[in-house]
């Protein structure tokens, strides 16, 4: 499979210099999120790990572009970008990290990379139940702005200053609604099983992902599976950032210097 015509500079953000043999970590944001969410992660992991933070269409510097409202299409759009990366950087391992909706996207991306014979060395699935575990009653995306705001407050992943700024809210709500639609309607169809090892990360009080539903990621890989539970809710990785970074570093240490 060869790379397509998607512009890599639109999709991928590199925030910090990395070693020549650094492991690459593709980071996929949550619903309503953007590449900049992973700037602190990049800073903490550099230079041994190079973070490739993905910017979805329709937000920040890509706000003039149309949204992509389903996970498989987003994976299809991203794939040629990653294949182009693989063609120009054949020696360094690639791992994939996705949080919440980003974890579903990470699964779809990983399956496509395996099919293209450029498999990742690890999939980190954060704050998301397994692809086969979904809730038919989830329909936040069909509600009004107040329903989205209530959900944002419940998950505690948005700065309170933004929640109180009407102008800022009007900028982020369309992307949030689009991404909730993608996340809530996602069902694995083309792919159900990958070979890549999976490390599932979750908060012990996440209202969106019970421990059983996260453990079920083990059913979607023939590779090694581990689950790490941290204290916190859906955005546990913000409050537990040092511990999460430590876990990522320890997991990727086996692939450094290859």
GROMACS .gro file of C-alpha atoms in nm:
model
  258
    1UNK     CA    1   0.000   0.000   0.000
    2UNK     CA    2   0.135   0.342  -0.088
    3UNK     CA    3   0.084   0.680   0.068
    4UNK     CA    4  -0.188   0.910  -0.059
    5UNK     CA    5  -0.215   1.284  -0.098
    6UNK     CA    6  -0.312   1.400   0.253
    7UNK     CA    7  -0.088   1.681   0.379
    8UNK     CA    8   0.119   1.551   0.671
    9UNK     CA    9   0.180   1.900   0.806
   10UNK     CA   10  -0.194   1.948   0.855
   11UNK     CA   11  -0.239   1.626   1.048
   12UNK     CA   12   0.078   1.585   1.254
   13UNK     CA   13   0.226   1.820   1.517
   14UNK     CA   14   0.579   1.774   1.649
   15UNK     CA   15   0.642   1.995   1.950
   16UNK     CA   16   0.991   1.899   2.072
   17UNK     CA   17   1.318   1.777   1.920
   18UNK     CA   18   1.381   1.403   1.948
   19UNK     CA   19   1.676   1.168   1.931
   20UNK     CA   20   1.752   1.016   1.592
   21UNK     CA   21   1.652   0.672   1.718
   22UNK     CA   22   1.355   0.791   1.926
   23UNK     CA   23   1.043   0.577   1.940
   24UNK     CA   24   0.752   0.758   1.776
   25UNK     CA   25   0.424   0.785   1.968
   26UNK     CA   26   0.118   0.874   1.762
   27UNK     CA   27  -0.130   1.053   1.993
   28UNK     CA   28  -0.500   1.071   1.907
   29UNK     CA   29  -0.717   1.319   2.102
   30UNK     CA   30  -1.051   1.273   2.274
   31UNK     CA   31  -1.385   1.406   2.149
   32UNK     CA   32  -1.359   1.782   2.108
   33UNK     CA   33  -0.986   1.763   2.168
   34UNK     CA   34  -0.694   1.886   1.965
   35UNK     CA   35  -0.327   1.808   1.912
   36UNK     CA   36  -0.220   2.064   2.173
   37UNK     CA   37  -0.367   1.844   2.449
   38UNK     CA   38  -0.054   1.631   2.406
   39UNK     CA   39   0.200   1.915   2.424
   40UNK     CA   40   0.282   1.837   2.791
   41UNK     CA   41   0.314   1.468   2.702
   42UNK     CA   42   0.560   1.554   2.426
   43UNK     CA   43   0.761   1.772   2.662
   44UNK     CA   44   0.777   1.499   2.925
   45UNK     CA   45   0.876   1.219   2.686
   46UNK     CA   46   1.129   1.403   2.466
   47UNK     CA   47   1.391   1.335   2.347
   48UNK     CA   48   1.372   0.955   2.385
   49UNK     CA   49   1.015   0.944   2.255
   50UNK     CA   50   0.888   1.167   1.975
   51UNK     CA   51   0.521   1.252   2.008
   52UNK     CA   52   0.328   1.285   1.682
   53UNK     CA   53   0.011   1.463   1.795
   54UNK     CA   54  -0.278   1.443   1.552
   55UNK     CA   55  -0.489   1.746   1.465
   56UNK     CA   56  -0.837   1.651   1.346
   57UNK     CA   57  -1.008   1.860   1.077
   58UNK     CA   58  -1.247   2.133   1.191
   59UNK     CA   59  -1.062   2.278   1.492
   60UNK     CA   60  -0.792   2.530   1.581
   61UNK     CA   61  -0.578   2.593   1.271
   62UNK     CA   62  -0.796   2.348   1.072
   63UNK     CA   63  -1.127   2.508   1.173
   64UNK     CA   64  -1.211   2.603   0.813
   65UNK     CA   65  -1.211   2.237   0.711
   66UNK     CA   66  -1.514   2.011   0.727
   67UNK     CA   67  -1.550   1.777   1.023
   68UNK     CA   68  -1.519   1.401   0.983
   69UNK     CA   69  -1.817   1.256   1.167
   70UNK     CA   70  -1.727   0.887   1.189
   71UNK     CA   71  -1.428   0.696   1.322
   72UNK     CA   72  -1.358   0.464   1.025
   73UNK     CA   73  -1.349   0.754   0.779
   74UNK     CA   74  -1.116   0.945   1.009
   75UNK     CA   75  -0.887   0.639   1.015
   76UNK     CA   76  -0.901   0.617   0.636
   77UNK     CA   77  -0.804   0.985   0.607
   78UNK     CA   78  -0.517   0.944   0.852
   79UNK     CA   79  -0.376   0.625   0.704
   80UNK     CA   80  -0.197   0.777   0.400
   81UNK     CA   81  -0.035   1.031   0.632
   82UNK     CA   82   0.104   0.751   0.845
   83UNK     CA   83   0.213   0.548   0.543
   84UNK     CA   84   0.405   0.851   0.420
   85UNK     CA   85   0.569   0.868   0.764
   86UNK     CA   86   0.659   0.500   0.736
   87UNK     CA   87   0.812   0.545   0.390
   88UNK     CA   88   1.042   0.826   0.507
   89UNK     CA   89   1.122   0.684   0.851
   90UNK     CA   90   1.154   0.307   0.821
   91UNK     CA   91   1.384   0.237   1.115
   92UNK     CA   92   1.205   0.381   1.418
   93UNK     CA   93   0.925   0.193   1.597
   94UNK     CA   94   0.579   0.349   1.612
   95UNK     CA   95   0.338   0.315   1.905
   96UNK     CA   96  -0.017   0.450   1.911
   97UNK     CA   97  -0.192   0.625   2.203
   98UNK     CA   98  -0.557   0.725   2.195
   99UNK     CA   99  -0.772   0.871   2.469
  100UNK     CA  100  -1.151   0.821   2.479
  101UNK     CA  101  -1.276   0.857   2.118
  102UNK     CA  102  -0.907   0.860   2.025
  103UNK     CA  103  -0.874   0.503   2.156
  104UNK     CA  104  -1.143   0.381   1.917
  105UNK     CA  105  -0.963   0.563   1.637
  106UNK     CA  106  -0.632   0.412   1.753
  107UNK     CA  107  -0.780   0.063   1.715
  108UNK     CA  108  -0.899   0.135   1.361
  109UNK     CA  109  -0.567   0.297   1.267
  110UNK     CA  110  -0.368   0.008   1.412
  111UNK     CA  111  -0.571  -0.247   1.216
  112UNK     CA  112  -0.509  -0.054   0.894
  113UNK     CA  113  -0.135  -0.025   0.964
  114UNK     CA  114  -0.116  -0.399   1.026
  115UNK     CA  115  -0.294  -0.460   0.696
  116UNK     CA  116  -0.039  -0.232   0.525
  117UNK     CA  117   0.245  -0.435   0.680
  118UNK     CA  118   0.368  -0.152   0.903
  119UNK     CA  119   0.230  -0.263   1.241
  120UNK     CA  120   0.275  -0.052   1.554
  121UNK     CA  121   0.471  -0.198   1.843
  122UNK     CA  122   0.204  -0.104   2.100
  123UNK     CA  123  -0.148   0.032   2.124
  124UNK     CA  124  -0.229   0.236   2.434
  125UNK     CA  125  -0.608   0.250   2.477
  126UNK     CA  126  -0.692   0.516   2.734
  127UNK     CA  127  -1.026   0.597   2.897
  128UNK     CA  128  -1.233   0.395   2.655
  129UNK     CA  129  -1.427   0.072   2.672
  130UNK     CA  130  -1.337  -0.202   2.423
  131UNK     CA  131  -1.467  -0.173   2.065
  132UNK     CA  132  -1.719  -0.452   2.125
  133UNK     CA  133  -1.864  -0.282   2.433
  134UNK     CA  134  -2.101  -0.001   2.346
  135UNK     CA  135  -2.407   0.164   2.494
  136UNK     CA  136  -2.711   0.202   2.275
  137UNK     CA  137  -2.848   0.468   2.511
  138UNK     CA  138  -2.559   0.707   2.447
  139UNK     CA  139  -2.696   0.999   2.245
  140UNK     CA  140  -2.541   1.316   2.386
  141UNK     CA  141  -2.469   1.428   2.030
  142UNK     CA  142  -2.842   1.452   1.953
  143UNK     CA  143  -2.914   1.688   2.244
  144UNK     CA  144  -2.887   2.064   2.259
  145UNK     CA  145  -2.592   2.272   2.370
  146UNK     CA  146  -2.693   2.235   2.734
  147UNK     CA  147  -2.668   1.856   2.708
  148UNK     CA  148  -2.314   1.888   2.578
  149UNK     CA  149  -2.223   2.136   2.852
  150UNK     CA  150  -2.364   1.904   3.118
  151UNK     CA  151  -2.155   1.620   2.981
  152UNK     CA  152  -1.842   1.836   2.973
  153UNK     CA  153  -1.893   1.929   3.338
  154UNK     CA  154  -1.962   1.568   3.435
  155UNK     CA  155  -1.639   1.446   3.282
  156UNK     CA  156  -1.437   1.740   3.420
  157UNK     CA  157  -1.209   1.758   3.119
  158UNK     CA  158  -1.265   2.122   3.023
  159UNK     CA  159  -1.121   2.430   3.188
  160UNK     CA  160  -1.394   2.610   3.387
  161UNK     CA  161  -1.282   2.938   3.230
  162UNK     CA  162  -1.389   2.802   2.891
  163UNK     CA  163  -1.721   2.678   3.026
  164UNK     CA  164  -1.794   3.033   3.139
  165UNK     CA  165  -1.687   3.199   2.815
  166UNK     CA  166  -1.977   3.206   2.567
  167UNK     CA  167  -1.758   3.302   2.272
  168UNK     CA  168  -1.515   3.018   2.339
  169UNK     CA  169  -1.800   2.772   2.384
  170UNK     CA  170  -1.946   2.860   2.046
  171UNK     CA  171  -1.607   2.782   1.894
  172UNK     CA  172  -1.567   2.439   2.053
  173UNK     CA  173  -1.924   2.306   2.070
  174UNK     CA  174  -1.954   2.217   1.698
  175UNK     CA  175  -1.637   2.006   1.711
  176UNK     CA  176  -1.750   1.847   2.036
  177UNK     CA  177  -2.092   1.756   1.896
  178UNK     CA  178  -1.935   1.612   1.581
  179UNK     CA  179  -1.691   1.400   1.778
  180UNK     CA  180  -1.957   1.276   2.019
  181UNK     CA  181  -2.153   1.160   1.719
  182UNK     CA  182  -1.847   0.974   1.589
  183UNK     CA  183  -1.774   0.819   1.929
  184UNK     CA  184  -2.131   0.725   2.021
  185UNK     CA  185  -2.216   0.572   1.684
  186UNK     CA  186  -1.887   0.386   1.642
  187UNK     CA  187  -1.920   0.014   1.591
  188UNK     CA  188  -1.632  -0.202   1.466
  189UNK     CA  189  -1.728  -0.343   1.129
  190UNK     CA  190  -1.425  -0.408   0.910
  191UNK     CA  191  -1.185  -0.501   1.190
  192UNK     CA  192  -1.244  -0.684   1.519
  193UNK     CA  193  -0.905  -0.831   1.608
  194UNK     CA  194  -0.548  -0.701   1.589
  195UNK     CA  195  -0.209  -0.859   1.654
  196UNK     CA  196  -0.053  -0.553   1.817
  197UNK     CA  197  -0.009  -0.570   2.197
  198UNK     CA  198  -0.256  -0.353   2.389
  199UNK     CA  199  -0.203  -0.161   2.710
  200UNK     CA  200  -0.535  -0.033   2.842
  201UNK     CA  201  -0.523   0.265   3.079
  202UNK     CA  202  -0.822   0.388   3.275
  203UNK     CA  203  -0.942   0.578   3.578
  204UNK     CA  204  -1.104   0.384   3.861
  205UNK     CA  205  -1.400   0.624   3.869
  206UNK     CA  206  -1.455   0.679   3.497
  207UNK     CA  207  -1.831   0.704   3.431
  208UNK     CA  208  -1.773   0.630   3.061
  209UNK     CA  209  -1.566   0.313   3.098
  210UNK     CA  210  -1.618   0.048   3.365
  211UNK     CA  211  -1.323  -0.173   3.453
  212UNK     CA  212  -1.495  -0.475   3.296
  213UNK     CA  213  -1.552  -0.288   2.970
  214UNK     CA  214  -1.187  -0.179   2.960
  215UNK     CA  215  -1.063  -0.530   3.042
  216UNK     CA  216  -1.255  -0.644   2.732
  217UNK     CA  217  -0.984  -0.489   2.514
  218UNK     CA  218  -0.810  -0.823   2.575
  219UNK     CA  219  -1.066  -0.980   2.339
  220UNK     CA  220  -0.948  -0.762   2.051
  221UNK     CA  221  -0.581  -0.856   2.033
  222UNK     CA  222  -0.389  -1.177   1.984
  223UNK     CA  223  -0.087  -0.999   2.132
  224UNK     CA  224  -0.001  -0.930   2.493
  225UNK     CA  225  -0.259  -0.740   2.697
  226UNK     CA  226  -0.218  -0.538   3.015
  227UNK     CA  227  -0.454  -0.308   3.203
  228UNK     CA  228  -0.334  -0.032   3.433
  229UNK     CA  229  -0.583   0.144   3.660
  230UNK     CA  230  -0.520   0.493   3.795
  231UNK     CA  231  -0.704   0.701   4.050
  232UNK     CA  232  -0.948   0.939   3.884
  233UNK     CA  233  -1.232   0.979   3.638
  234UNK     CA  234  -1.252   1.006   3.261
  235UNK     CA  235  -0.963   1.253   3.247
  236UNK     CA  236  -0.754   1.068   3.505
  237UNK     CA  237  -0.449   1.123   3.281
  238UNK     CA  238  -0.447   1.496   3.364
  239UNK     CA  239  -0.439   1.454   3.742
  240UNK     CA  240  -0.216   1.147   3.721
  241UNK     CA  241   0.013   1.278   3.448
  242UNK     CA  242   0.347   1.181   3.612
  243UNK     CA  243   0.229   0.824   3.672
  244UNK     CA  244   0.088   0.793   3.319
  245UNK     CA  245   0.410   0.926   3.166
  246UNK     CA  246   0.608   0.680   3.378
  247UNK     CA  247   0.391   0.393   3.249
  248UNK     CA  248   0.435   0.500   2.886
  249UNK     CA  249   0.812   0.532   2.928
  250UNK     CA  250   0.841   0.192   3.096
  251UNK     CA  251   0.634   0.025   2.826
  252UNK     CA  252   0.823   0.182   2.538
  253UNK     CA  253   1.168   0.125   2.695
  254UNK     CA  254   1.185  -0.217   2.532
  255UNK     CA  255   1.168  -0.056   2.188
  256UNK     CA  256   1.412   0.231   2.242
  257UNK     CA  257   1.738   0.221   2.050
  258UNK     CA  258   1.616  -0.034   1.799
   0.00000   0.00000   0.00000
